[in-house]
Coordinates of C-alpha atoms in Angstrom, one line a residue:
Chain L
X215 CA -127.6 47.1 -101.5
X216 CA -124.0 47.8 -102.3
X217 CA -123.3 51.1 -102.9
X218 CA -120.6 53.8 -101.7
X219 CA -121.8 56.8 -100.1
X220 CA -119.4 60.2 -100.3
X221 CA -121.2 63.0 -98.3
X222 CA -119.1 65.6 -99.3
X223 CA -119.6 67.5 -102.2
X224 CA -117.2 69.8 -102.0
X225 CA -114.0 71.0 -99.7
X226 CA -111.3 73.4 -99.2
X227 CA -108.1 72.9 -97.4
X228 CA -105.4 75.2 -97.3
X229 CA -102.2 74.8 -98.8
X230 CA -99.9 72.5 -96.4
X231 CA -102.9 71.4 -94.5
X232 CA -103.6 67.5 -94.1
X233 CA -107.8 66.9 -95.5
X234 CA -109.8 64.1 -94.6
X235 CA -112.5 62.6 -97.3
X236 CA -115.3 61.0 -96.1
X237 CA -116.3 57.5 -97.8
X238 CA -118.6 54.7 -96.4
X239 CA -119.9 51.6 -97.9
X240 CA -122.3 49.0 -97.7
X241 CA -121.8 45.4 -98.5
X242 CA -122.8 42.3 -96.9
X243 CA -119.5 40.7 -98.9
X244 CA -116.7 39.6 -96.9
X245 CA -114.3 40.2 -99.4
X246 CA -113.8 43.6 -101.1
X247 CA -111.4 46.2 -102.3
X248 CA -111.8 49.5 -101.4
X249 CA -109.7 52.2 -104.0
X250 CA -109.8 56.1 -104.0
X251 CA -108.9 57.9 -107.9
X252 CA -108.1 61.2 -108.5
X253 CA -109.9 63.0 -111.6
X254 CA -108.9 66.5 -112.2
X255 CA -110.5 68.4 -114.7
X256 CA -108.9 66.8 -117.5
X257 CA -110.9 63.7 -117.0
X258 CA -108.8 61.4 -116.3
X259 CA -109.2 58.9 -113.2
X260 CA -105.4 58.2 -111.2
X261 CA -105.3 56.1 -109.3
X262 CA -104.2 56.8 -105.5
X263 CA -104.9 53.8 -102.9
X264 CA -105.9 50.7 -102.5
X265 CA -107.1 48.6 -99.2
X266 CA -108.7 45.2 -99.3
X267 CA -111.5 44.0 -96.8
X268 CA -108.5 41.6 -94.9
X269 CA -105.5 44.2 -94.8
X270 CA -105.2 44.4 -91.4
X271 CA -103.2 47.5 -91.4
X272 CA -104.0 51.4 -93.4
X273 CA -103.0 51.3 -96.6
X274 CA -100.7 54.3 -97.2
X275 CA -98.9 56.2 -100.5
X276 CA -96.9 59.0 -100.1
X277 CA -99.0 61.5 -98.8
X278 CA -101.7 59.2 -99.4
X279 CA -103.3 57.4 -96.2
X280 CA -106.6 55.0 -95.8
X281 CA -108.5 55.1 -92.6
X282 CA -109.8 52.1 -93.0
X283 CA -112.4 51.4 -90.0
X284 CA -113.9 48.3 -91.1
X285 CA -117.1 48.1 -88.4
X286 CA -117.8 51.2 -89.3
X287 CA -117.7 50.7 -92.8
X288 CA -115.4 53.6 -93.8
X289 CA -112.4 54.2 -95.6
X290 CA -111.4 57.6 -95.6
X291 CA -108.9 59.2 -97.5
X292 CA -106.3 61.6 -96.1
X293 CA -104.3 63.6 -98.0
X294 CA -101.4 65.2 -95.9
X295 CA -99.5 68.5 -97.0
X296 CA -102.2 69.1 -99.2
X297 CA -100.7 70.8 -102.5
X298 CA -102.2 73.6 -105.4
X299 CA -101.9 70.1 -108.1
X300 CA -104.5 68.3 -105.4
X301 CA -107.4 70.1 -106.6
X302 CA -109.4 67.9 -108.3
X303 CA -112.1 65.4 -107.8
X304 CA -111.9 62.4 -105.7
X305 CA -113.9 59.3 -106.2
X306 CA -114.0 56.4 -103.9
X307 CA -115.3 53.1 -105.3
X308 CA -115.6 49.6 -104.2
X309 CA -114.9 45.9 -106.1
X310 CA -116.5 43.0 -105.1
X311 CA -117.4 39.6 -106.4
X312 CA -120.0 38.9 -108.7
X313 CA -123.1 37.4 -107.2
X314 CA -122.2 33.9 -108.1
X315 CA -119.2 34.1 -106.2
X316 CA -117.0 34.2 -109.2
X317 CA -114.8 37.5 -110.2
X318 CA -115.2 41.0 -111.4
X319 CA -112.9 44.1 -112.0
X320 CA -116.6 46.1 -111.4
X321 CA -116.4 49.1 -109.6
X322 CA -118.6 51.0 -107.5
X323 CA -118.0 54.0 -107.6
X324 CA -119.6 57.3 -105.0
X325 CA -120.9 60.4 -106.5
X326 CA -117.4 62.2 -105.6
X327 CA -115.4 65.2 -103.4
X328 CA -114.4 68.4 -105.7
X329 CA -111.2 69.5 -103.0
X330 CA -110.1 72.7 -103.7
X331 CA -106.5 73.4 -102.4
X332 CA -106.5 77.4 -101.5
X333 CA -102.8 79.1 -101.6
Chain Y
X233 CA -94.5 51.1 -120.1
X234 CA -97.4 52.8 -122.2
X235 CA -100.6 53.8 -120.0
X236 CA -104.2 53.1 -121.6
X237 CA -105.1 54.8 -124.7
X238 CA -108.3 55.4 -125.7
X239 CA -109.5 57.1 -129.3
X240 CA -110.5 58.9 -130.3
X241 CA -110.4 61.6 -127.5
X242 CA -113.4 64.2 -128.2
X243 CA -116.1 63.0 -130.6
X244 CA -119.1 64.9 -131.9
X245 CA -122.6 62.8 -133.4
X246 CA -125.8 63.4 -134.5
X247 CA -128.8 62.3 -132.9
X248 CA -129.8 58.6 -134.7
X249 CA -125.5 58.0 -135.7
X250 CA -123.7 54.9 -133.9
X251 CA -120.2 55.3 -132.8
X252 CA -117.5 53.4 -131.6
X253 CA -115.0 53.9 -129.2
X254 CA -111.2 52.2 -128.6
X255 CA -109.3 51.1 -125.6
X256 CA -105.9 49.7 -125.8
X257 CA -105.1 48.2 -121.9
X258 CA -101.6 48.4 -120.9
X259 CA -99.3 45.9 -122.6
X260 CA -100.0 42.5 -120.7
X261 CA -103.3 43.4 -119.5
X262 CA -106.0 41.3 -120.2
X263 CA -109.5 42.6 -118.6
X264 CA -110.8 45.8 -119.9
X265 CA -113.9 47.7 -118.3
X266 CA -115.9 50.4 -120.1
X267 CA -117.6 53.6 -117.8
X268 CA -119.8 56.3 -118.5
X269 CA -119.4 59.3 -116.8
X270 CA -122.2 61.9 -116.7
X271 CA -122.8 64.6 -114.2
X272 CA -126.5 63.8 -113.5
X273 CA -125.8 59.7 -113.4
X274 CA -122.1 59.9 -111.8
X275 CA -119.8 57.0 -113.1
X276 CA -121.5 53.7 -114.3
X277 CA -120.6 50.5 -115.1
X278 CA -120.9 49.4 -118.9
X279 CA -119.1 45.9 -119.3
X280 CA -116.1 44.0 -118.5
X281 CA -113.7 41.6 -121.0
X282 CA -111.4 38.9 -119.9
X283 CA -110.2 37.1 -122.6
X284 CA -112.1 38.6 -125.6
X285 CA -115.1 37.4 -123.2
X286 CA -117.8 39.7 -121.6
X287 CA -117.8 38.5 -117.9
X288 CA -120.2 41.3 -116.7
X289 CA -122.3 44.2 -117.8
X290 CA -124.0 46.9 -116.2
X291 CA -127.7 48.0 -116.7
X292 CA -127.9 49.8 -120.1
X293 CA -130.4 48.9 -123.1
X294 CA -129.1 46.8 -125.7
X295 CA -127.6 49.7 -127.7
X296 CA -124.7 50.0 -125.9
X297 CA -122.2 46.6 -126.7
X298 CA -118.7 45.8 -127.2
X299 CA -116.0 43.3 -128.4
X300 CA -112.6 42.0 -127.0
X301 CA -110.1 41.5 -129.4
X302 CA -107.5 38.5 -129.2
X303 CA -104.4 41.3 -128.6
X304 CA -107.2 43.1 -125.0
X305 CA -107.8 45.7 -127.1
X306 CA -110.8 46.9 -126.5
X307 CA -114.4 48.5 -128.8
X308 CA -117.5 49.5 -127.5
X309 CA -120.0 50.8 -129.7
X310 CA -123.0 53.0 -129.2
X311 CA -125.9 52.8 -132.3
X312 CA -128.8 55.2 -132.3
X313 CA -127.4 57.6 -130.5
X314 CA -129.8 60.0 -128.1
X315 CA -128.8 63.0 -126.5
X316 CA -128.6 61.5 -123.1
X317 CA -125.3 59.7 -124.2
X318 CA -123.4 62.7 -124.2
X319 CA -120.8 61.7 -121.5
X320 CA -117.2 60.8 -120.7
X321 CA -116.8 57.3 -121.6
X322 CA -114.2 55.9 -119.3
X323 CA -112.0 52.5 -120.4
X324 CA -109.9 50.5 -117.5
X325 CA -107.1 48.2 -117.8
X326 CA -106.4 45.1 -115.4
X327 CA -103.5 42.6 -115.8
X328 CA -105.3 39.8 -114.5
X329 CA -109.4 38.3 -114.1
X330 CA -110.7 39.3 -110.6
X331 CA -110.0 36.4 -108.7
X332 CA -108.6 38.2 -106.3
X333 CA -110.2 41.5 -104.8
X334 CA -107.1 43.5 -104.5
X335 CA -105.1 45.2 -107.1
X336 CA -105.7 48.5 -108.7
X337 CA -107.6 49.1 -112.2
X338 CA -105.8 52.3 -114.8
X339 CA -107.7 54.5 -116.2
X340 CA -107.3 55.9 -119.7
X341 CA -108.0 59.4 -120.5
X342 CA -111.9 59.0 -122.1
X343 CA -113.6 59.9 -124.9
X344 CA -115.5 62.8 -124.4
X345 CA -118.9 62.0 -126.4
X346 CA -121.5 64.9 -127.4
X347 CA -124.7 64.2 -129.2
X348 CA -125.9 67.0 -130.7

């Protein structure tokens, strides 16, 4: 089954501290993208990070990296110098093809990380 | 350049209405996905449109559609409502059909949905 699995439900990471979220998948697809939003409590979903199943190196942004251990099937987020604006809720999701081989923007997505950032 | 806009934001409806929902993509953008969020269900797929055509859809009862229109712009409409719809109801923007598994999606902001 494909599916994304975030075993966190919640964290706190102090102000200035780097915090690592947890995200595994499963997929028997070669080819996948593998993307981490943001949703604070307004709703809506940003957009942080992208890494596809072939990048061969960690996606980074900013103070946005990807572990990206393929074998394992992970692809954590780590958010360094965490700041008060990074509380929210992170969501990691996962694209793939559709079963016929042909295209999709489908996501899916795990159940999410509420990270509170303490002063 | 203009994020996605969805309308209208917060919507209230009666058990047994139908509603309908609006997502303009991003100016060039030409696939648009719809999600539901709920707390108890988490985010779900609804449908996708390339080209004013519905390339994929998620598991929801016939209730639930939507349309493409020839400018992206998105509608998805909801008929006999039930309190269970309640949700945020999510709308994605793409610039190109998934051929390739490796560019971003942008939210809009939802429509927050309550059936009362």
């Amino acid at each position: 089954a494909q599916k994304i699995t975030q075993t966190q439900p919640g964290m706190f990471v102090q102000e200035k501290e780097a915090v690592t979220l947890d995200c595994t998948y499963d997929t028997s697809d070669q080819s996948y993208g593998l993307f981490w939003y943001k949703q604070p409590s307004s709703g809506e979903m940003i957009f942080l990070i992208y890494q596809g199943s072939y990048d061969e190196q960690n996606a980074t942004e900013g103070r946005y990296s990807l572990n990206f251990q393929k074998a394992r099937k992970s692809a954590n987020l780590v958010i360094s110098a965490s700041q008060l604006g990074d509380s929210a809720m992170y969501f990691c999701a996962m694209r793939l093809k559709m079963n016929y081989g042909g295209a999709t923007n489908k996501l899916i997505f795990g159940t999410g990380t509420l990270l509170a950032v303490q002063p | 350049k203009a994020g996605v806009t969805q309308t209208p934001r917060y919507l209230i409806k009666t058990r047994g209405q139908q509603v309908t929902l609006s997502c303009s993509p991003i100016s060039g953008h030409r696939s648009v996905s719809w999600y539901q969020q709920t707390p108890g269900q988490g985010l779900q797929f609804l449908f996708e449109y390339f080209s004013e055509t519905q390339r994929n859809k998620g598991n929801f009862p016939g209730r639930f559609s939507g349309r493409q229109f020839s400018n992206s712009r998105s509608e998805m409409n909801v008929s006999t409502l039930e309190l269970g719809d309640s949700a945020l109801y999510l709308c994605a923007s793409s610039p190109l059909e998934g051929e390739r598994v490796g560019y971003e999606q942008y939210f809009g902001p939802g429509t927050r949905l309550t059936v009362t």
